[in-house]
PDB file of C-alpha atoms in Angstrom:
ATOM      1  CA  VAL U  22      -2.554  12.318 -21.911  1.00 54.00           C
ATOM      2  CA  GLU U  23      -5.652  11.332 -20.053  1.00 62.00           C
ATOM      3  CA  ARG U  24      -5.394   7.657 -21.284  1.00 64.00           C
ATOM      4  CA  VAL U  25      -1.863   7.405 -20.396  1.00 57.00           C
ATOM      5  CA  ASN U  26      -2.475   8.827 -17.043  1.00 58.00           C
ATOM      6  CA  GLU U  27      -5.428   6.422 -16.488  1.00 61.00           C
ATOM      7  CA  ALA U  28      -3.282   3.517 -17.465  1.00 61.00           C
ATOM      8  CA  GLN U  29      -0.656   4.437 -15.072  1.00 66.00           C
ATOM      9  CA  LYS U  30      -3.065   3.795 -12.238  1.00 66.00           C
ATOM     10  CA  GLY U  31      -2.933   0.114 -13.130  1.00 84.00           C
ATOM     11  CA  VAL U  32       0.866  -0.126 -12.698  1.00 92.00           C
ATOM     12  CA  LEU U  33       1.162  -0.524  -8.963  1.00 94.00           C
ATOM     13  CA  VAL U  34      -1.208  -3.767  -8.877  1.00 96.00           C
ATOM     14  CA  ARG U  35       0.816  -5.038 -11.979  1.00 95.00           C
ATOM     15  CA  LYS U  36       4.039  -4.684  -9.911  1.00 96.00           C
ATOM     16  CA  LEU U  37       2.406  -6.101  -6.990  1.00 97.00           C
ATOM     17  CA  ARG U  38       1.316  -9.250  -9.130  1.00 97.00           C
ATOM     18  CA  GLU U  39       4.932  -9.586 -10.521  1.00 95.00           C
ATOM     19  CA  LEU U  40       5.961 -10.293  -6.905  1.00 96.00           C
ATOM     20  CA  LEU U  41       2.908 -12.245  -5.556  1.00 97.00           C
ATOM     21  CA  GLY U  42       1.671 -13.966  -8.537  1.00 96.00           C
ATOM     22  CA  ASP U  43      -1.521 -13.385 -10.618  1.00 95.00           C
ATOM     23  CA  ASP U  44      -3.897 -15.109  -7.877  1.00 97.00           C
ATOM     24  CA  LEU U  45      -4.403 -12.362  -5.203  1.00 98.00           C
ATOM     25  CA  ARG U  46      -7.497 -14.313  -3.584  1.00 97.00           C
ATOM     26  CA  GLY U  47      -6.887 -14.166   0.151  1.00 96.00           C
ATOM     27  CA  ARG U  48      -3.843 -12.134   0.003  1.00 98.00           C
ATOM     28  CA  ARG U  49      -3.887  -9.335   2.637  1.00 97.00           C
ATOM     29  CA  ILE U  50      -2.472  -5.845   1.059  1.00 98.00           C
ATOM     30  CA  ALA U  51      -1.876  -2.851   3.088  1.00 98.00           C
ATOM     31  CA  VAL U  52      -2.394   0.348   1.056  1.00 98.00           C
ATOM     32  CA  TRP U  53      -0.396   3.239   2.460  1.00 98.00           C
ATOM     33  CA  GLY U  54      -1.676   6.675   1.258  1.00 98.00           C
ATOM     34  CA  LEU U  55      -5.180   7.234  -0.130  1.00 98.00           C
ATOM     35  CA  ALA U  56      -5.164  10.942  -1.071  1.00 97.00           C
ATOM     36  CA  PHE U  57      -4.341  12.158  -4.490  1.00 95.00           C
ATOM     37  CA  LYS U  58      -1.361  14.035  -3.034  1.00 94.00           C
ATOM     38  CA  PRO U  59       0.179  14.348   0.549  1.00 95.00           C
ATOM     39  CA  GLU U  60      -1.143  16.946   3.056  1.00 94.00           C
ATOM     40  CA  THR U  61      -4.618  16.815   1.705  1.00 95.00           C
ATOM     41  CA  ASP U  62      -7.804  14.769   1.795  1.00 96.00           C
ATOM     42  CA  ASP U  63      -8.461  15.219  -1.930  1.00 95.00           C
ATOM     43  CA  MET U  64      -9.479  11.897  -3.283  1.00 95.00           C
ATOM     44  CA  ARG U  65     -10.567  13.084  -6.874  1.00 92.00           C
ATOM     45  CA  LYS U  66      -8.902  10.763  -9.502  1.00 89.00           C
ATOM     46  CA  ALA U  67      -6.785   9.369  -6.567  1.00 94.00           C
ATOM     47  CA  PRO U  68      -4.694   6.200  -7.790  1.00 94.00           C
ATOM     48  CA  ALA U  69      -5.440   4.510  -4.503  1.00 96.00           C
ATOM     49  CA  LEU U  70      -9.181   4.320  -5.544  1.00 96.00           C
ATOM     50  CA  THR U  71      -8.185   2.230  -8.728  1.00 94.00           C
ATOM     51  CA  ALA U  72      -5.604   0.139  -6.911  1.00 96.00           C
ATOM     52  CA  ILE U  73      -8.031  -0.602  -4.146  1.00 97.00           C
ATOM     53  CA  GLY U  74     -10.732  -1.558  -6.733  1.00 96.00           C
ATOM     54  CA  GLN U  75      -8.462  -3.748  -8.570  1.00 96.00           C
ATOM     55  CA  LEU U  76      -7.304  -5.554  -5.508  1.00 98.00           C
ATOM     56  CA  LEU U  77     -10.826  -6.226  -4.230  1.00 98.00           C
ATOM     57  CA  GLU U  78     -11.844  -7.405  -7.779  1.00 96.00           C
ATOM     58  CA  ALA U  79      -8.951  -9.828  -7.707  1.00 97.00           C
ATOM     59  CA  GLY U  80     -10.058 -11.176  -4.236  1.00 98.00           C
ATOM     60  CA  ALA U  81      -7.459  -9.668  -1.989  1.00 98.00           C
ATOM     61  CA  GLU U  82      -8.282  -8.132   1.455  1.00 98.00           C
ATOM     62  CA  VAL U  83      -7.453  -4.397   1.647  1.00 98.00           C
ATOM     63  CA  ALA U  84      -6.341  -2.679   4.868  1.00 98.00           C
ATOM     64  CA  ALA U  85      -5.748   1.012   4.124  1.00 98.00           C
ATOM     65  CA  TYR U  86      -4.209   3.968   5.927  1.00 98.00           C
ATOM     66  CA  ASP U  87      -3.953   7.697   5.127  1.00 98.00           C
ATOM     67  CA  PRO U  88      -2.994  10.325   7.787  1.00 97.00           C
ATOM     68  CA  VAL U  89      -5.884  12.721   6.474  1.00 97.00           C
ATOM     69  CA  ALA U  90      -7.998  11.018   3.832  1.00 97.00           C
ATOM     70  CA  THR U  91      -9.406   8.101   5.502  1.00 96.00           C
ATOM     71  CA  GLU U  92     -13.035   9.430   6.213  1.00 96.00           C
ATOM     72  CA  GLU U  93     -13.178  10.640   2.483  1.00 96.00           C
ATOM     73  CA  CYS U  94     -12.127   7.316   1.108  1.00 97.00           C
ATOM     74  CA  ARG U  95     -14.582   5.520   3.528  1.00 96.00           C
ATOM     75  CA  ARG U  96     -17.319   7.789   2.087  1.00 96.00           C
ATOM     76  CA  LEU U  97     -16.364   7.080  -1.547  1.00 96.00           C
ATOM     77  CA  LEU U  98     -15.995   3.362  -1.089  1.00 96.00           C
ATOM     78  CA  LYS U  99     -18.835   2.891   1.565  1.00 93.00           C
ATOM     79  CA  ASP U 100     -20.013  -0.307   0.127  1.00 92.00           C
ATOM     80  CA  ARG U 101     -16.528  -1.832  -0.354  1.00 96.00           C
ATOM     81  CA  PRO U 102     -14.965  -4.289   2.175  1.00 97.00           C
ATOM     82  CA  VAL U 103     -11.921  -2.209   3.159  1.00 98.00           C
ATOM     83  CA  ARG U 104     -10.476  -2.204   6.576  1.00 98.00           C
ATOM     84  CA  TYR U 105      -9.249   1.222   7.640  1.00 98.00           C
ATOM     85  CA  ALA U 106      -6.387   1.055   9.997  1.00 96.00           C
ATOM     86  CA  ARG U 107      -5.178   3.447  12.817  1.00 95.00           C
ATOM     87  CA  ASN U 108      -1.726   3.828  11.539  1.00 95.00           C
ATOM     88  CA  MET U 109       0.658   2.423   8.948  1.00 95.00           C
ATOM     89  CA  TYR U 110       1.773  -0.512  11.021  1.00 93.00           C
ATOM     90  CA  ASP U 111      -1.718  -1.288  11.832  1.00 93.00           C
ATOM     91  CA  ALA U 112      -2.472  -1.614   8.242  1.00 96.00           C
ATOM     92  CA  ALA U 113       0.629  -3.688   7.591  1.00 95.00           C
ATOM     93  CA  ASP U 114      -0.424  -6.191  10.370  1.00 92.00           C
ATOM     94  CA  GLY U 115      -0.521  -9.649   8.749  1.00 92.00           C
ATOM     95  CA  ALA U 116      -0.072  -8.193   5.239  1.00 96.00           C
ATOM     96  CA  ASP U 117       1.505 -10.055   2.518  1.00 96.00           C
ATOM     97  CA  ALA U 118       2.496  -6.675   0.964  1.00 98.00           C
ATOM     98  CA  ILE U 119       2.546  -3.079   1.281  1.00 98.00           C
ATOM     99  CA  LEU U 120       1.462  -0.755  -1.608  1.00 98.00           C
ATOM    100  CA  LEU U 121       2.601   2.711  -1.094  1.00 98.00           C
ATOM    101  CA  VAL U 122       0.514   5.061  -3.293  1.00 97.00           C
ATOM    102  CA  THR U 123       0.782   8.552  -1.753  1.00 96.00           C
ATOM    103  CA  GLU U 124       4.218   9.992  -0.351  1.00 95.00           C
ATOM    104  CA  TRP U 125       3.218  11.201   3.156  1.00 96.00           C
ATOM    105  CA  LYS U 126       6.364  12.199   5.155  1.00 96.00           C
ATOM    106  CA  GLU U 127       5.478   9.628   8.005  1.00 95.00           C
ATOM    107  CA  PHE U 128       6.051   6.814   5.350  1.00 96.00           C
ATOM    108  CA  ARG U 129       9.333   7.930   4.310  1.00 94.00           C
ATOM    109  CA  MET U 130      11.495   5.919   6.820  1.00 93.00           C
ATOM    110  CA  PRO U 131       9.564   2.919   8.135  1.00 94.00           C
ATOM    111  CA  GLU U 132      10.992   0.824  10.814  1.00 91.00           C
ATOM    112  CA  TRP U 133      11.742  -2.041   8.613  1.00 90.00           C
ATOM    113  CA  LYS U 134      12.636  -4.363  11.396  1.00 83.00           C
ATOM    114  CA  GLU U 135       9.411  -3.641  13.026  1.00 82.00           C
ATOM    115  CA  LEU U 136       7.587  -4.479   9.723  1.00 87.00           C
ATOM    116  CA  ARG U 137       9.181  -7.720   9.105  1.00 75.00           C
ATOM    117  CA  MET U 138      10.272 -10.008  11.968  1.00 62.00           C
ATOM    118  CA  PRO U 139      11.724 -13.507  11.165  1.00 54.00           C
ATOM    119  CA  ASP U 140       8.927 -15.387  13.035  1.00 56.00           C
ATOM    120  CA  TRP U 141       5.503 -14.243  12.101  1.00 52.00           C
ATOM    121  CA  SER U 142       3.860 -17.107  14.019  1.00 56.00           C
ATOM    122  CA  GLN U 143       4.967 -15.778  17.135  1.00 54.00           C
ATOM    123  CA  ARG U 144       2.801 -12.517  16.463  1.00 52.00           C
ATOM    124  CA  ASN U 145       5.894 -10.256  17.193  1.00 52.00           C
ATOM    125  CA  ALA U 146       5.949  -9.438  13.586  1.00 57.00           C
ATOM    126  CA  THR U 147       3.788  -6.839  11.773  1.00 82.00           C
ATOM    127  CA  MET U 148       3.853  -8.359   8.321  1.00 91.00           C
ATOM    128  CA  ARG U 149       3.294 -12.059   7.091  1.00 91.00           C
ATOM    129  CA  GLY U 150       4.828 -11.483   3.670  1.00 93.00           C
ATOM    130  CA  GLU U 151       7.770  -9.470   2.487  1.00 94.00           C
ATOM    131  CA  VAL U 152       6.643  -7.520  -0.500  1.00 97.00           C
ATOM    132  CA  ILE U 153       6.922  -3.775  -0.905  1.00 97.00           C
ATOM    133  CA  VAL U 154       5.625  -2.026  -3.987  1.00 97.00           C
ATOM    134  CA  ASP U 155       6.830   1.721  -3.687  1.00 97.00           C
ATOM    135  CA  GLY U 156       4.515   3.740  -6.091  1.00 95.00           C
ATOM    136  CA  ARG U 157       6.495   6.900  -5.207  1.00 95.00           C
ATOM    137  CA  ASN U 158      10.082   5.793  -4.959  1.00 96.00           C
ATOM    138  CA  ILE U 159      10.431   7.204  -1.608  1.00 96.00           C
ATOM    139  CA  PHE U 160      12.040   4.073   0.126  1.00 97.00           C
ATOM    140  CA  ASP U 161      15.645   3.383   0.350  1.00 95.00           C
ATOM    141  CA  LYS U 162      15.725   0.350  -1.823  1.00 95.00           C
ATOM    142  CA  GLN U 163      18.934  -1.075  -0.293  1.00 96.00           C
ATOM    143  CA  GLU U 164      17.479  -0.710   3.241  1.00 94.00           C
ATOM    144  CA  ALA U 165      14.434  -2.550   2.302  1.00 95.00           C
ATOM    145  CA  LEU U 166      16.311  -5.443   0.758  1.00 94.00           C
ATOM    146  CA  ALA U 167      18.698  -5.713   3.703  1.00 93.00           C
ATOM    147  CA  ALA U 168      15.673  -6.098   5.958  1.00 91.00           C
ATOM    148  CA  GLY U 169      14.542  -9.023   3.938  1.00 91.00           C
ATOM    149  CA  PHE U 170      11.976  -7.227   1.702  1.00 95.00           C
ATOM    150  CA  ARG U 171      11.246  -7.874  -2.044  1.00 96.00           C
ATOM    151  CA  TYR U 172      11.098  -4.405  -3.400  1.00 97.00           C
ATOM    152  CA  ARG U 173       9.623  -2.818  -6.671  1.00 96.00           C
ATOM    153  CA  GLY U 174       9.631   0.937  -7.314  1.00 95.00           C
ATOM    154  CA  ILE U 175       7.994   2.691 -10.326  1.00 89.00           C
ATOM    155  CA  GLY U 176      10.011   3.143 -13.423  1.00 78.00           C
ATOM    156  CA  LYS U 177      12.935   1.032 -12.119  1.00 59.00           C
TER     157      LYS U 177
END
């Protein structure tokens, strides 16, 4: 069971690579949700730690946000080059993709149009890319697709 659970932690980055390709060097990835579960700052065995480690090893830039666990994550990853954001939209600013790891209530209904504007070069847009990896299946897939995102959920 432990081996299967540990292998599952790599699924998020594998799904991300399905959409972005294997080379993640220079890609900016927003990680939404750092805690093991919502409403806590518990980072023990948090899948976000595995995902962030894999992204950094692949050469990606990581911008992370969690409503409660940011300081604990910063403590655990003190020597790692992670940018900690003020909010979910700040984390997504300029991102090629969003990786949702923990299902906090505030992530459930993002302003898709605010995240993905058609002309990023004008800097009215938050994201540069259009990839969403929903590690908790909390987003409405059809809404994300209608807003121009490429979407992957888990187990789908």
